[in-house]
N, C-alpha and C. Protein backbone atom coordinates (compact mmCIF):
# COMPACT_ATOMS: atom_id res chain seq x y z
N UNK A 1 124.99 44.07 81.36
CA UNK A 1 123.75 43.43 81.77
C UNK A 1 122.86 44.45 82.46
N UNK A 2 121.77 44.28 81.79
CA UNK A 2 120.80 45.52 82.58
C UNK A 2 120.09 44.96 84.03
N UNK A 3 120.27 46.13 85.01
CA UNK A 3 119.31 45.74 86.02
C UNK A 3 118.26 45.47 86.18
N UNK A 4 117.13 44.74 87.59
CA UNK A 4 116.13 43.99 87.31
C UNK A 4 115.38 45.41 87.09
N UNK A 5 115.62 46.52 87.77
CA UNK A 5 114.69 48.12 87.33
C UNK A 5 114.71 48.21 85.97
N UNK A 6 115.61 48.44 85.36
CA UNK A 6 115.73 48.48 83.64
C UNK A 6 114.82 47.48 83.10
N UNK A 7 114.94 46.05 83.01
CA UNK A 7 114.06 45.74 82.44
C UNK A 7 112.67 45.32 82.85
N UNK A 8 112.24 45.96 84.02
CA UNK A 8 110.75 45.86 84.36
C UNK A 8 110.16 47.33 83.71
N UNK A 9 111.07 48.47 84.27
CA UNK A 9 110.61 49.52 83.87
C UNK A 9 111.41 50.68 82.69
N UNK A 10 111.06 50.00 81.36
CA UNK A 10 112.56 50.47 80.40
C UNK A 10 111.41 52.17 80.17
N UNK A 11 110.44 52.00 79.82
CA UNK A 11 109.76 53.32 79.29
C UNK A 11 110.13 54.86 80.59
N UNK A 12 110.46 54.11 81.98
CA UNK A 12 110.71 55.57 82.71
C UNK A 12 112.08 55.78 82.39
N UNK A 13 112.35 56.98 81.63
CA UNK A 13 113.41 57.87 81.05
C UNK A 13 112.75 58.97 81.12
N UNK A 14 113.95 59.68 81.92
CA UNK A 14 113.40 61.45 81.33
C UNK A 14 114.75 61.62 80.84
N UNK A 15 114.46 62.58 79.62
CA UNK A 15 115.40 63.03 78.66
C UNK A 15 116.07 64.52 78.81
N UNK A 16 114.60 65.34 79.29
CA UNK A 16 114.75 66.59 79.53
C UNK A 16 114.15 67.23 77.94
N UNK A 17 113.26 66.35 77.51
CA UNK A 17 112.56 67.19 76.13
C UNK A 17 112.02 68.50 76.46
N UNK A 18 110.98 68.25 77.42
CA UNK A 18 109.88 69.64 77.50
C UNK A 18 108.77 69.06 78.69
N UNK A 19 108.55 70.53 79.51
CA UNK A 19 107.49 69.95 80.74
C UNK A 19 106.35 69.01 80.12
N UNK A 20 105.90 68.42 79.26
CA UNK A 20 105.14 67.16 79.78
C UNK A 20 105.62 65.82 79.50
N UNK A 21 107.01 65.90 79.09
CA UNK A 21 107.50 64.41 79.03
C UNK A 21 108.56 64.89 80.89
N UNK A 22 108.00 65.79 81.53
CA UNK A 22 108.99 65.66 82.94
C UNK A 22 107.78 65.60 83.76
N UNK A 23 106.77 66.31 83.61
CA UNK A 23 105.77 65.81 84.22
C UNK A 23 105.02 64.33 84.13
N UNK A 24 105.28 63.74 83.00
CA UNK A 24 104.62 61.69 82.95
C UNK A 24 106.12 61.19 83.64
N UNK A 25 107.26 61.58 83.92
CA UNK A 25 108.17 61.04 84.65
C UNK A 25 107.70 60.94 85.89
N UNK A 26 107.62 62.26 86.56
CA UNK A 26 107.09 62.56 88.02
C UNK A 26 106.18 61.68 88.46
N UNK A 27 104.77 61.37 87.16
CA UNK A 27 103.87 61.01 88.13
C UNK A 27 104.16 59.20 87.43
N UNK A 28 105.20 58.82 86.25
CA UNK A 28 105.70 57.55 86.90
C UNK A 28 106.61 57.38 87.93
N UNK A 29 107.04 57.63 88.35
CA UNK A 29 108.24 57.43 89.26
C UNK A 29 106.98 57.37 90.44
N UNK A 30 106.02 58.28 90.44
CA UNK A 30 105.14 57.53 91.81
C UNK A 30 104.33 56.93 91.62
N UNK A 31 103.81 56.36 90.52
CA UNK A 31 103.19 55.42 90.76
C UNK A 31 103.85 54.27 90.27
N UNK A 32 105.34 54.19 89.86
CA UNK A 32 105.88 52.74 90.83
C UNK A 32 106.42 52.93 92.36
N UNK A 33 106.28 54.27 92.79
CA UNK A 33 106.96 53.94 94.25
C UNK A 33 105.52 53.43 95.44
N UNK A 34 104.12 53.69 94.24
CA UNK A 34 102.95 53.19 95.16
C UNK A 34 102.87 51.79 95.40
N UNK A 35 103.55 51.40 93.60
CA UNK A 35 102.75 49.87 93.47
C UNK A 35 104.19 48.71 94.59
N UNK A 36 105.30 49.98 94.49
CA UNK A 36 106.07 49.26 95.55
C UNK A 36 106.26 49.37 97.11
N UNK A 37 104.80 50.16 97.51
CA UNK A 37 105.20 50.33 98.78
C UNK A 37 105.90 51.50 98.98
N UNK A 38 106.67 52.60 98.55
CA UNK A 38 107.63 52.98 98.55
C UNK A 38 106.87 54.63 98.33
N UNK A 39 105.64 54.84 98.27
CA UNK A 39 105.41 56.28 98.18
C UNK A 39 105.32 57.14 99.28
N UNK A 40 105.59 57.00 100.34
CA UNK A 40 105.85 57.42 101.23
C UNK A 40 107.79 57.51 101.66
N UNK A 41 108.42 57.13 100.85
CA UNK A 41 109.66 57.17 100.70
C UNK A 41 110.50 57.65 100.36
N UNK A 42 110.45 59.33 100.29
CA UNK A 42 110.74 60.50 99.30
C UNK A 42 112.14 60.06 99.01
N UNK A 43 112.89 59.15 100.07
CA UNK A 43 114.75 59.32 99.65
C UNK A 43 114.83 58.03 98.05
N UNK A 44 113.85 57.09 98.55
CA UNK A 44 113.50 56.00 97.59
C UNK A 44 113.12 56.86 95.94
N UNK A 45 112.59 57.01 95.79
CA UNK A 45 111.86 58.23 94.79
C UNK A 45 113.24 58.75 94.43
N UNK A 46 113.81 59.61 95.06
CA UNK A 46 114.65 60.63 94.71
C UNK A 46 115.69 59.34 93.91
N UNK A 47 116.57 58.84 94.92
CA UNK A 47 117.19 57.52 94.35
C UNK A 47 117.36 57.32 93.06
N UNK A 48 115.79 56.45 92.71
CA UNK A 48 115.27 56.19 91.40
C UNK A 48 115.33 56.83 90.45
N UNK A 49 114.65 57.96 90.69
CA UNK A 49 114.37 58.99 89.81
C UNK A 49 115.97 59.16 88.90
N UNK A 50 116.80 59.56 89.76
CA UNK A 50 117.85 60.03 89.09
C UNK A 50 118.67 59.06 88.67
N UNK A 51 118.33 57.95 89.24
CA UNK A 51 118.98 56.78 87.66
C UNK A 51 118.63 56.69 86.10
N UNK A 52 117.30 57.04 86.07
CA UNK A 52 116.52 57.49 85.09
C UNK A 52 116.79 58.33 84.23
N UNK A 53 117.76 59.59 84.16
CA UNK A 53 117.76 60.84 83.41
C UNK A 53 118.66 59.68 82.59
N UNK A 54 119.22 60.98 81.43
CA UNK A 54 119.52 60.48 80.52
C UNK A 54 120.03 62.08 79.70
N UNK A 55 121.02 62.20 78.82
CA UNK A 55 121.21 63.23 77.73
C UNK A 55 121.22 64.82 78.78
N UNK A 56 119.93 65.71 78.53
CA UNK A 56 119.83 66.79 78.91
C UNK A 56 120.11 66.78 80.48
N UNK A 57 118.57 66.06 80.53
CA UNK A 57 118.38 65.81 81.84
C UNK A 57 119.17 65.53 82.87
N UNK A 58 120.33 64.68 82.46
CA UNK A 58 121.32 64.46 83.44
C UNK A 58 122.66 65.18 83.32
N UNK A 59 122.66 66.19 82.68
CA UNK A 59 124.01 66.71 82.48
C UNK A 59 123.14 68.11 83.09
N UNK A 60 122.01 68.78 83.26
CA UNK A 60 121.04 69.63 84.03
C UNK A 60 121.41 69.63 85.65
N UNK A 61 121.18 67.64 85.91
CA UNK A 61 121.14 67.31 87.61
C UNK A 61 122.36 67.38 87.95
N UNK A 62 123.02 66.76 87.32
CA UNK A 62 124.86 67.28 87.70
C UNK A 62 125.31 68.53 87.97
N UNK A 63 124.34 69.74 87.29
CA UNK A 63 124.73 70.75 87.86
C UNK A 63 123.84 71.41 88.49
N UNK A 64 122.93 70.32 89.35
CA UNK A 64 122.47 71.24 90.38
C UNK A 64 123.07 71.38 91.82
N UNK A 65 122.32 72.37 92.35
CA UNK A 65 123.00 72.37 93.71
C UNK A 65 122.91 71.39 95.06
N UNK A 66 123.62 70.69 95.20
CA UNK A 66 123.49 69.50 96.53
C UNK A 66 122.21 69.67 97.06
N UNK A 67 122.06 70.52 98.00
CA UNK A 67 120.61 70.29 98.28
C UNK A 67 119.56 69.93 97.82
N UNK A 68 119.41 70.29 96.19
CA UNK A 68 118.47 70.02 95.41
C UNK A 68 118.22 68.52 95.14
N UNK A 69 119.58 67.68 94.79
CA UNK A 69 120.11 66.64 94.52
C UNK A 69 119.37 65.85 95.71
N UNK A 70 119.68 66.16 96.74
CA UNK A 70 119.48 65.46 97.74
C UNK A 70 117.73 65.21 98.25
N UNK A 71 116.84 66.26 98.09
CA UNK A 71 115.95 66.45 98.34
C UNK A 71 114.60 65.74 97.42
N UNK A 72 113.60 64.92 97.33
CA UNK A 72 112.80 64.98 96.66
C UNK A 72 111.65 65.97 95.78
N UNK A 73 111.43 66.84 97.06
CA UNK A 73 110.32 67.62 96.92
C UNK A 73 110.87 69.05 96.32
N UNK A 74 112.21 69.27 96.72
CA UNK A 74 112.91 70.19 95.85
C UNK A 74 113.74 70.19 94.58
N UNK A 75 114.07 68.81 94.29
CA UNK A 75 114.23 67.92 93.35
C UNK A 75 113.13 68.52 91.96
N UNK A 76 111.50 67.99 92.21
CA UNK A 76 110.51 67.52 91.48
C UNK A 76 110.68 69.36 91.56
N UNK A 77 110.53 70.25 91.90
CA UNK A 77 110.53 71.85 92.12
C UNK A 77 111.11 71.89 90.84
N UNK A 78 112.81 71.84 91.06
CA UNK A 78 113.61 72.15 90.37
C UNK A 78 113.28 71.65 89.15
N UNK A 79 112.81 70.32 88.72
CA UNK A 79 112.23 70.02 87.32
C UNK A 79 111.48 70.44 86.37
N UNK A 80 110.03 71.26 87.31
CA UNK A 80 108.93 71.54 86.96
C UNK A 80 109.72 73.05 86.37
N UNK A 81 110.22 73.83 87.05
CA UNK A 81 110.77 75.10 86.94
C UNK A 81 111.97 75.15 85.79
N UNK A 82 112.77 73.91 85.53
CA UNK A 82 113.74 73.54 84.22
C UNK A 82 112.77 73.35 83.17
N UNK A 83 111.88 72.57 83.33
CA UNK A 83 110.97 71.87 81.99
C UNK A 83 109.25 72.82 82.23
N UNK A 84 108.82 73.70 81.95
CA UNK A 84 107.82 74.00 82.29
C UNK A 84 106.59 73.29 81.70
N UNK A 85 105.50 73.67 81.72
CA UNK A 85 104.37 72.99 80.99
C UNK A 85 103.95 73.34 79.42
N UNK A 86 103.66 72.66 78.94
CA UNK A 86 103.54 72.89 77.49
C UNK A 86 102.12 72.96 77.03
N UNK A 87 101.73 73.70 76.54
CA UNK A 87 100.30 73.35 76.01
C UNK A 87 100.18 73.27 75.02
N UNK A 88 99.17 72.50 74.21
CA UNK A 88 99.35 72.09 72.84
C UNK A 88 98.21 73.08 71.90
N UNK A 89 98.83 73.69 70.90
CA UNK A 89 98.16 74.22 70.06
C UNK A 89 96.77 73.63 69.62
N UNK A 90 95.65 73.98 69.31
CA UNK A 90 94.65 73.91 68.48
C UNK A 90 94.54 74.14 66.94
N UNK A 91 93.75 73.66 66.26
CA UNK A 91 93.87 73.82 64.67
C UNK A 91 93.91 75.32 64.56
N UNK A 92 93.71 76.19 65.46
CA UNK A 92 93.63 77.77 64.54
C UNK A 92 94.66 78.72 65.33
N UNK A 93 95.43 77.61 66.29
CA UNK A 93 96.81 78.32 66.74
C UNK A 93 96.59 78.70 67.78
N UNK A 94 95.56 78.40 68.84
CA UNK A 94 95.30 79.02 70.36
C UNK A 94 95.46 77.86 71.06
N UNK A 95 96.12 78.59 71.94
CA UNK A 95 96.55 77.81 72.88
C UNK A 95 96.13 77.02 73.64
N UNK A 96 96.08 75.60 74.32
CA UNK A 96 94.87 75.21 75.33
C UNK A 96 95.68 74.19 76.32
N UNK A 97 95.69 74.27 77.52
CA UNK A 97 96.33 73.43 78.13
C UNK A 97 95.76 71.71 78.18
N UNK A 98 96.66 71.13 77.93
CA UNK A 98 96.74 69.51 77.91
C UNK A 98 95.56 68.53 78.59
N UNK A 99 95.29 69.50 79.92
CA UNK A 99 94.46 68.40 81.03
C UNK A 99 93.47 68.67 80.34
């Protein structure tokens, strides 16, 4: 039986594809910890977050180092620095970042 988190919020999964499916994690995971009150709650966040992985991603957090695990803000570090940013090609092969 899935929990009431699972089925309110089935789309937050991080997989560990590539920095911008870890970056739309990051900035879901806070903006449900806004719409719950909870963004000011880095241990809440952290919590969450790591129920969430899945495949890469969680066989990655398993081997990080405790502190990291434990921490939010070094947590979201450690992600950005595993999954970097991706930018998406243009029709003639140059590069252009996403935003």
């Amino acid at each position: 039986m899935a929990n009431n988190e699972e089925t309110q919020n089935p789309d937050i999964i991080f997989r560990g594809t590539d920095g911008n499916e870890c970056e739309a994690f990051v900035v879901a995971i806070r903006d449900l910890a806004f719409t719950k009150g909870k963004d000011e709650d880095p241990n809440w966040m952290l919590r969450y977050a790591t129920t969430r992985l899945r495949g890469k991603a969680l066989r990655w957090h398993a081997e990080l180092d405790l502190s990291i695990r434990k921490d939010w803000d070094l947590f979201v570090q450690a992600m950005f620095k595993q999954y970097p940013f991706v930018e998406e090609r243009d029709e003639v092969g140059i590069a252009t970042p996403v935003w």
